[in-house]
Tab-separated table of C-alpha atoms in Angstrom:
chain	number	residue	atom	x	y	z
Y	1	MET	CA	-18.888	5.611	27.314
Y	2	LEU	CA	-16.780	4.147	24.477
Y	3	LYS	CA	-17.536	7.154	22.289
Y	4	ARG	CA	-16.530	9.517	25.101
Y	5	ARG	CA	-13.239	7.685	25.534
Y	6	ARG	CA	-12.579	7.700	21.803
Y	7	PHE	CA	-13.209	11.440	21.508
Y	8	ALA	CA	-11.108	12.045	24.618
Y	9	ALA	CA	-8.255	10.091	23.040
Y	10	LEU	CA	-8.620	12.016	19.795
Y	11	ALA	CA	-8.626	15.310	21.661
Y	12	ALA	CA	-5.489	14.266	23.525
Y	13	LEU	CA	-3.801	13.357	20.254
Y	14	CYS	CA	-4.796	16.708	18.764
Y	15	THR	CA	-3.451	18.643	21.758
Y	16	ALA	CA	-0.215	16.663	21.906
Y	17	SER	CA	0.506	17.007	18.183
Y	18	VAL	CA	-0.188	20.739	18.125
Y	19	LEU	CA	2.098	21.245	21.097
Y	20	ALA	CA	4.767	19.164	19.371
Y	21	LEU	CA	4.715	21.498	16.388
Y	22	SER	CA	5.603	24.365	18.673
Y	23	ALA	CA	8.154	22.519	20.752
Y	24	CYS	CA	10.001	20.355	18.216
Y	25	GLY	CA	12.266	21.039	15.273
Y	26	GLY	CA	15.795	22.209	14.778
Y	27	GLY	CA	15.263	25.707	13.373
Y	28	SER	CA	14.991	29.065	15.086
Y	29	SER	CA	11.452	29.824	16.183
Y	30	ASP	CA	12.277	33.547	16.397
Y	31	THR	CA	13.376	33.617	12.769
Y	32	ALA	CA	10.330	31.613	11.729
Y	33	ALA	CA	7.932	33.907	13.549
Y	34	GLN	CA	9.346	36.865	11.619
Y	35	GLY	CA	8.526	35.152	8.329
Y	36	GLY	CA	12.240	35.161	7.443
Y	37	ALA	CA	14.261	32.100	6.435
Y	38	GLY	CA	11.916	29.790	8.342
Y	39	ALA	CA	9.040	29.837	5.846
Y	40	PRO	CA	7.656	31.591	2.789
Y	41	SER	CA	4.958	34.159	3.489
Y	42	GLU	CA	2.486	31.935	1.614
Y	43	LEU	CA	2.583	28.148	1.298
Y	44	ALA	CA	0.478	26.425	-1.362
Y	45	ILE	CA	-0.038	22.661	-1.272
Y	46	SER	CA	-1.474	21.740	-4.661
Y	47	THR	CA	-3.892	18.835	-4.679
Y	48	SER	CA	-6.097	16.960	-7.130
Y	49	GLY	CA	-9.601	18.091	-6.265
Y	50	THR	CA	-10.908	19.991	-3.265
Y	51	TRP	CA	-11.953	18.370	0.018
Y	52	ILE	CA	-11.457	14.856	-1.423
Y	53	THR	CA	-12.347	12.239	1.207
Y	54	THR	CA	-9.317	10.105	0.324
Y	55	PHE	CA	-7.149	12.958	1.574
Y	56	ALA	CA	-8.834	12.962	4.993
Y	57	PRO	CA	-5.471	12.892	6.869
Y	58	LEU	CA	-4.584	16.249	5.305
Y	59	TRP	CA	-7.901	17.856	6.201
Y	60	ALA	CA	-7.901	16.307	9.693
Y	61	ALA	CA	-4.526	17.977	10.255
Y	62	ALA	CA	-6.236	21.395	10.319
Y	63	PRO	CA	-5.287	22.114	13.979
Y	64	GLU	CA	-1.622	21.383	13.247
Y	65	MET	CA	-1.699	23.434	10.047
Y	66	ALA	CA	-3.162	26.357	11.972
Y	67	ALA	CA	-0.343	26.019	14.495
Y	68	ILE	CA	2.177	26.055	11.644
Y	69	GLU	CA	0.640	29.222	10.220
Y	70	LYS	CA	0.963	30.911	13.596
Y	71	LYS	CA	4.460	29.598	14.301
Y	72	TYR	CA	5.898	30.671	10.959
Y	73	ASN	CA	3.700	33.678	10.186
Y	74	THR	CA	2.669	32.073	6.914
Y	75	LYS	CA	-0.591	31.330	5.113
Y	76	ILE	CA	-1.324	27.780	3.924
Y	77	SER	CA	-3.638	27.170	0.971
Y	78	TYR	CA	-4.716	24.073	-0.959
Y	79	PRO	CA	-5.287	24.971	-4.622
Y	80	GLY	CA	-7.325	22.165	-6.193
Y	81	PHE	CA	-6.950	20.760	-9.689
Y	82	GLY	CA	-9.037	18.346	-11.723
Y	83	LYS	CA	-6.261	15.773	-11.951
Y	84	GLY	CA	-2.971	14.919	-10.314
Y	85	ASN	CA	-0.793	15.867	-13.282
Y	86	ASP	CA	-2.054	19.445	-13.058
Y	87	ALA	CA	-1.392	19.566	-9.308
Y	88	LEU	CA	2.143	18.343	-9.944
Y	89	THR	CA	2.656	20.864	-12.740
Y	90	ALA	CA	1.636	23.637	-10.367
Y	91	MET	CA	4.405	22.648	-7.969
Y	92	LEU	CA	7.010	22.181	-10.700
Y	93	GLY	CA	6.029	25.531	-12.208
Y	94	GLY	CA	6.408	27.357	-8.900
Y	95	SER	CA	2.787	28.318	-8.236
Y	96	ALA	CA	2.754	25.773	-5.396
Y	97	GLN	CA	5.561	24.768	-3.058
Y	98	ILE	CA	4.403	21.216	-2.217
Y	99	CYS	CA	2.165	18.718	-3.974
Y	100	ASN	CA	-0.355	16.261	-2.613
Y	101	CYS	CA	0.335	13.847	-5.474
Y	102	SER	CA	0.110	10.184	-6.336
Y	103	PHE	CA	3.346	8.226	-6.035
Y	104	ASN	CA	3.670	7.244	-9.704
Y	105	THR	CA	2.782	10.670	-11.061
Y	106	ALA	CA	5.476	12.370	-9.009
Y	107	LEU	CA	8.043	9.619	-9.596
Y	108	LYS	CA	7.852	10.268	-13.332
Y	109	ALA	CA	8.785	13.889	-12.702
Y	110	ALA	CA	11.586	12.843	-10.368
Y	111	LEU	CA	13.028	10.615	-13.099
Y	112	ALA	CA	13.138	13.652	-15.371
Y	113	SER	CA	15.868	15.037	-13.064
Y	114	ASP	CA	13.592	17.008	-10.780
Y	115	GLU	CA	14.862	16.429	-7.255
Y	116	LEU	CA	11.657	15.383	-5.537
Y	117	HIS	CA	10.884	13.338	-2.441
Y	118	TYR	CA	7.728	11.482	-1.427
Y	119	VAL	CA	7.897	12.194	2.301
Y	120	VAL	CA	4.616	11.020	3.869
Y	121	ASN	CA	1.867	8.710	2.649
Y	122	MET	CA	-1.824	9.414	3.289
Y	123	ASN	CA	-3.425	6.226	2.031
Y	124	LYS	CA	-2.660	2.889	0.459
Y	125	GLY	CA	-4.698	1.570	-2.410
Y	126	ALA	CA	-5.604	3.577	-5.474
Y	127	GLY	CA	-8.118	5.706	-3.566
Y	128	THR	CA	-10.663	4.559	-6.103
Y	129	VAL	CA	-13.593	2.235	-6.681
Y	130	ALA	CA	-14.427	0.440	-9.919
Y	131	ILE	CA	-18.003	1.347	-10.802
Y	132	ALA	CA	-19.856	-0.325	-13.664
Y	133	ALA	CA	-22.923	0.922	-15.497
Y	134	LYS	CA	-26.080	-0.070	-13.651
Y	135	ARG	CA	-27.457	-1.816	-16.725
Y	136	TYR	CA	-24.826	-4.537	-16.348
Y	137	GLU	CA	-25.421	-5.387	-12.691
Y	138	ALA	CA	-27.737	-8.372	-13.157
Y	139	GLU	CA	-25.864	-9.819	-16.113
Y	140	ARG	CA	-22.216	-9.212	-15.179
Y	141	GLY	CA	-22.157	-8.476	-11.460
Y	142	THR	CA	-18.598	-8.120	-10.136
Y	143	ASP	CA	-17.019	-10.427	-12.738
Y	144	LEU	CA	-14.560	-8.164	-14.552
Y	145	ALA	CA	-13.959	-10.817	-17.200
Y	146	LYS	CA	-17.457	-10.139	-18.519
Y	147	PHE	CA	-16.381	-6.612	-19.490
Y	148	ASP	CA	-13.903	-7.973	-22.035
Y	149	GLY	CA	-13.569	-5.716	-25.054
Y	150	GLY	CA	-15.513	-2.921	-23.410
Y	151	ASN	CA	-14.789	0.729	-22.683
Y	152	TRP	CA	-12.753	1.236	-19.499
Y	153	GLY	CA	-12.483	4.721	-18.003
Y	154	TYR	CA	-9.807	6.357	-15.823
Y	155	THR	CA	-8.330	9.825	-15.347
Y	156	SER	CA	-5.133	9.715	-17.438
Y	157	GLU	CA	-2.545	7.332	-18.827
Y	158	GLY	CA	-0.142	6.232	-16.114
Y	159	SER	CA	-2.380	7.501	-13.325
Y	160	ILE	CA	-3.008	5.249	-10.369
Y	161	SER	CA	-6.616	4.866	-11.524
Y	162	GLN	CA	-5.387	3.508	-14.858
Y	163	VAL	CA	-2.746	1.280	-13.269
Y	164	SER	CA	-5.173	-0.265	-10.793
Y	165	LEU	CA	-7.873	-0.788	-13.425
Y	166	LYS	CA	-5.368	-2.467	-15.740
Y	167	GLU	CA	-4.124	-4.756	-12.961
Y	168	ALA	CA	-7.666	-5.713	-11.998
Y	169	ALA	CA	-8.523	-6.529	-15.611
Y	170	GLU	CA	-5.390	-8.615	-16.099
Y	171	HIS	CA	-5.986	-10.437	-12.820
Y	172	SER	CA	-9.359	-11.439	-14.242
Y	173	GLY	CA	-7.603	-13.012	-17.214
Y	174	LEU	CA	-8.147	-10.188	-19.686
Y	175	ASP	CA	-5.610	-8.813	-22.155
Y	176	TRP	CA	-5.427	-5.076	-21.479
Y	177	ALA	CA	-4.408	-4.453	-25.086
Y	178	ASN	CA	-7.849	-5.686	-26.157
Y	179	GLN	CA	-9.706	-3.231	-23.913
Y	180	LYS	CA	-10.734	0.248	-25.013
Y	181	GLY	CA	-9.136	2.482	-22.417
Y	182	ILE	CA	-10.506	6.008	-22.243
Y	183	ALA	CA	-8.711	8.780	-20.360
Y	184	LEU	CA	-11.510	11.017	-19.067
Y	185	GLY	CA	-9.362	13.660	-17.412
Y	186	ALA	CA	-11.266	15.445	-14.649
Y	187	MET	CA	-13.127	13.477	-11.994
Y	188	ASN	CA	-16.464	15.095	-12.798
Y	189	ALA	CA	-16.386	13.416	-16.223
Y	190	PHE	CA	-16.894	9.916	-14.818
Y	191	ALA	CA	-20.619	9.920	-14.099
Y	192	PRO	CA	-21.729	11.517	-17.395
Y	193	ALA	CA	-19.532	9.102	-19.372
Y	194	LEU	CA	-21.019	6.145	-17.526
Y	195	GLN	CA	-24.568	7.401	-17.881
Y	196	THR	CA	-24.322	8.093	-21.619
Y	197	GLY	CA	-22.695	4.755	-22.388
Y	198	ARG	CA	-19.336	6.197	-23.394
Y	199	ILE	CA	-17.750	3.854	-20.861
Y	200	ASP	CA	-18.909	0.544	-19.424
Y	201	ILE	CA	-16.799	0.602	-16.274
Y	202	ALA	CA	-14.587	3.213	-14.655
Y	203	MET	CA	-12.102	3.493	-11.821
Y	204	MET	CA	-13.593	6.459	-9.966
Y	205	ASP	CA	-12.631	8.569	-7.000
Y	206	VAL	CA	-14.701	7.679	-3.947
Y	207	ALA	CA	-16.910	10.777	-4.133
Y	208	SER	CA	-17.869	10.094	-7.738
Y	209	ALA	CA	-18.360	6.408	-6.938
Y	210	ALA	CA	-20.685	7.105	-4.014
Y	211	GLN	CA	-22.670	9.618	-6.067
Y	212	ALA	CA	-22.998	7.236	-9.029
Y	213	VAL	CA	-24.333	4.495	-6.762
Y	214	LYS	CA	-26.750	6.849	-5.024
Y	215	ASP	CA	-28.036	8.205	-8.345
Y	216	GLY	CA	-28.573	4.715	-9.703
Y	217	ILE	CA	-26.075	5.247	-12.524
Y	218	GLY	CA	-23.671	2.516	-11.446
Y	219	TYR	CA	-22.841	-0.168	-8.919
Y	220	PRO	CA	-19.551	-1.068	-7.140
Y	221	VAL	CA	-17.413	-3.834	-8.612
Y	222	LEU	CA	-14.077	-3.467	-6.801
Y	223	ASN	CA	-12.802	-1.269	-3.957
Y	224	THR	CA	-9.063	-0.756	-4.392
Y	225	ASN	CA	-8.790	0.781	-0.920
Y	226	ASP	CA	-9.553	-2.541	0.766
Y	227	LEU	CA	-6.232	-4.381	0.910
Y	228	SER	CA	-7.955	-7.649	1.756
Y	229	VAL	CA	-9.719	-7.380	-1.618
Y	230	PHE	CA	-7.174	-5.637	-3.818
Y	231	GLY	CA	-3.990	-7.020	-2.238
Y	232	PRO	CA	-4.169	-10.327	-4.135
Y	233	ILE	CA	-4.676	-8.374	-7.372
Y	234	GLY	CA	-2.098	-5.615	-7.249
Y	235	GLY	CA	-0.359	-5.888	-3.904
Y	236	THR	CA	-0.042	-2.732	-1.849
Y	237	LEU	CA	-0.491	0.330	-4.026
Y	238	ILE	CA	0.872	3.615	-2.746
Y	239	GLY	CA	-1.719	6.367	-2.927
Y	240	ASN	CA	-1.308	10.087	-2.429
Y	241	GLY	CA	1.119	11.819	-0.162
Y	242	LEU	CA	3.142	14.980	0.250
Y	243	VAL	CA	5.821	15.439	-2.392
Y	244	MET	CA	8.524	18.017	-1.643
Y	245	PRO	CA	11.278	19.411	-3.845
Y	246	GLU	CA	14.743	18.951	-2.394
Y	247	LYS	CA	15.325	22.701	-2.604
Y	248	PHE	CA	12.296	23.346	-0.384
Y	249	ARG	CA	13.499	20.860	2.227
Y	250	GLN	CA	16.949	22.389	2.276
Y	251	LYS	CA	15.646	25.937	2.547
Y	252	TYR	CA	12.933	25.188	5.125
Y	253	PRO	CA	13.984	22.073	7.068
Y	254	GLU	CA	11.992	22.752	10.235
Y	255	LEU	CA	8.868	23.760	8.351
Y	256	SER	CA	9.151	20.660	6.159
Y	257	GLN	CA	9.282	18.411	9.204
Y	258	ASP	CA	6.371	20.200	10.856
Y	259	LEU	CA	4.244	19.644	7.742
Y	260	VAL	CA	4.996	15.919	7.803
Y	261	ASN	CA	4.232	15.846	11.524
Y	262	ALA	CA	0.863	17.453	10.800
Y	263	VAL	CA	-0.119	14.846	8.206
Y	264	VAL	CA	1.002	11.989	10.474
Y	265	ALA	CA	-1.133	13.460	13.263
Y	266	GLY	CA	-4.104	13.792	10.895
Y	267	LEU	CA	-3.680	10.225	9.659
Y	268	ASN	CA	-3.656	8.798	13.166
Y	269	ARG	CA	-6.677	10.887	14.033
Y	270	VAL	CA	-8.892	9.303	11.371
Y	271	ARG	CA	-7.389	5.964	10.347
Y	272	THR	CA	-9.421	3.669	12.621
Y	273	VAL	CA	-12.617	5.700	12.925
Y	274	THR	CA	-15.431	3.878	11.142
Y	275	ASP	CA	-18.341	6.102	12.238
Y	276	PRO	CA	-18.797	8.752	9.503
Y	277	ALA	CA	-20.483	11.136	11.945
Y	278	ALA	CA	-17.452	10.936	14.242
Y	279	VAL	CA	-15.134	11.573	11.289
Y	280	MET	CA	-17.107	14.639	10.321
Y	281	GLN	CA	-16.556	16.101	13.784
Y	282	LEU	CA	-12.800	15.899	13.176
Y	283	MET	CA	-12.956	17.853	9.930
Y	284	PRO	CA	-12.691	21.589	9.233
Y	285	GLN	CA	-15.777	23.561	8.270
Y	286	GLY	CA	-14.919	23.602	4.576
Y	287	PHE	CA	-14.998	19.826	4.432
Y	288	ARG	CA	-18.292	19.710	6.318
Y	289	ASP	CA	-19.849	22.222	3.961
Y	290	ALA	CA	-18.755	20.135	0.976
Y	291	ARG	CA	-20.233	16.976	2.506
Y	292	SER	CA	-23.688	18.148	3.534
Y	293	ASP	CA	-25.391	14.844	2.662
Y	294	PRO	CA	-24.782	12.416	5.577
Y	295	GLN	CA	-25.936	9.385	3.600
Y	296	LEU	CA	-23.620	10.173	0.702
Y	297	PHE	CA	-20.652	10.803	3.001
Y	298	ALA	CA	-21.315	7.522	4.808
Y	299	ALA	CA	-20.954	5.701	1.476
Y	300	GLU	CA	-17.767	7.634	0.676
Y	301	TRP	CA	-16.251	6.847	4.048
Y	302	ALA	CA	-17.117	3.146	3.766
Y	303	PHE	CA	-15.188	3.070	0.480
Y	304	THR	CA	-12.299	5.161	1.819
Y	305	GLN	CA	-11.505	4.190	5.404
Y	306	PRO	CA	-9.925	0.766	4.694
Y	307	GLY	CA	-7.165	2.546	2.771
Y	308	PHE	CA	-5.857	4.149	5.958
Y	309	LEU	CA	-5.449	0.862	7.831
Y	310	SER	CA	-2.506	-0.191	5.678
Y	311	THR	CA	-0.329	2.863	6.323
Y	312	ASP	CA	1.301	4.702	9.189
Y	313	GLY	CA	2.605	7.380	6.837
Y	314	SER	CA	5.622	5.404	5.671
Y	315	THR	CA	6.019	3.103	2.683
Y	316	THR	CA	7.839	-0.197	2.163
Y	317	GLU	CA	10.077	-1.144	-0.749
Y	318	GLN	CA	7.652	-3.959	-1.588
Y	319	ALA	CA	4.861	-1.413	-1.927
Y	320	VAL	CA	7.082	0.576	-4.291
Y	321	LYS	CA	7.568	-2.541	-6.412
Y	322	ASP	CA	3.831	-3.237	-6.403
Y	323	THR	CA	3.016	0.350	-7.371
Y	324	THR	CA	5.587	0.727	-10.130
Y	325	GLY	CA	5.043	-2.747	-11.559
Y	326	GLY	CA	2.226	-1.785	-13.913
Y	327	GLY	CA	4.502	-1.397	-16.916
Y	328	ASP	CA	4.965	2.374	-16.861
Y	329	PHE	CA	8.518	2.182	-15.536
Y	330	SER	CA	11.381	0.190	-17.022
Y	331	GLU	CA	14.084	-1.526	-15.005
Y	332	ALA	CA	16.442	1.211	-16.183
Y	333	ASP	CA	14.068	3.873	-14.852
Y	334	LEU	CA	13.875	2.288	-11.435
Y	335	ALA	CA	17.663	1.840	-11.322
Y	336	LYS	CA	18.262	5.588	-11.640
Y	337	PRO	CA	19.552	7.435	-8.556
Y	338	GLU	CA	16.495	9.725	-8.702
Y	339	ALA	CA	14.233	6.705	-8.196
Y	340	GLY	CA	16.331	5.480	-5.287
Y	341	THR	CA	16.071	8.754	-3.384
Y	342	PHE	CA	12.453	9.572	-4.294
Y	343	LEU	CA	10.926	7.658	-1.376
Y	344	ASP	CA	12.096	9.049	1.948
Y	345	ASN	CA	10.606	7.644	5.156
Y	346	SER	CA	13.001	9.498	7.455
Y	347	MET	CA	10.643	12.397	8.110
Y	348	VAL	CA	7.802	10.062	9.098
Y	349	ASP	CA	10.148	8.247	11.467
Y	350	LYS	CA	11.098	11.575	13.016
Y	351	ALA	CA	7.437	12.612	13.193
Y	352	TYR	CA	6.593	9.750	15.543
Y	353	GLU	CA	9.564	10.690	17.721
Y	354	GLN	CA	8.533	14.331	17.901
Y	355	LEU	CA	4.790	13.768	18.261
Y	356	ARG	CA	5.356	11.067	20.880
Y	357	ILE	CA	2.383	9.010	19.744
Y	358	PRO	CA	2.375	5.225	19.368
Y	359	ARG	CA	3.213	3.976	15.909
Y	360	PRO	CA	0.254	1.850	14.762
Y	361	ALA	CA	0.445	-1.646	13.362
Y	362	VAL	CA	-0.556	-1.635	9.720
Y	363	GLN	CA	-2.494	-4.090	7.625
Y	364	THR	CA	-0.362	-5.918	5.050
Y	365	ALA	CA	-1.105	-7.788	1.858
Y	366	SER	CA	-1.245	-11.524	2.502
């Protein structure tokens, strides 16, 4: 009976949010339907990786995205890249209109005078799990201090995986300057590097982490998505979200709002669902095809789902301080006007008004 009620509630949310996309917004629906000023004929949202579980709110927004395609006579695609910097470059270079990017990665571009806005958050936490080589499990366990002087892997310098790994090491009393940091680039490089001994511990995406554990290559040391665990270490880290250029928002204001509404609807559809089988039913076919192993997906979802409990799509100033406090931004950087306007919660606020769904209480760092 509880499952029936939960699915009924989810179905109601889906129906209400899709209807809201058609009914709300300040632009002309006639113009939009003609593919005129309302939207480009094709809309690419660049993202790091394809069908990544951490981005579940985006994939769960498939019904809303389909409604947007119909409303605006446009085609939405999600070109995937091996790392966030490449996804951002695609947007800045014009091959994508919007980026599903990490907060810090996009903020760096914004500080370089690109007028960008982080308009809706999908997850808090780094979206990653620290996985150590299996050979260390008995000797070192989850004590990061025992990895002193070792090889620490992450995607790239300044990435959220590097920032969170550095903070975790320093919280354990280690001097990051004494660690051998290795930027591995693409996500698929993690497991081979761990298996061959190139790295001793790595901050992996959840899919790589779950696979490494299943294959017996590594074991979990720290889940950054669990605020109750990572909050005392690094506070509330801002994960990925939609990043929009100011020019896009000005040219397509109604479309921009509808896209934020879609992600907010997707987030609320999945954020409290702990049953991986129930989550899978909310996902589009492409995601299901990419997650054909139920046991592996269950491990991924267990790592991922806590990261949705600490967000409603918006972001606090304290979370910005926590996220940018890893040493990659100077006080002068953060005092720039571009930094002050980068975070914009106004579209999330409007999304809850237009979707007419309750705004959830979020978990906070304590």
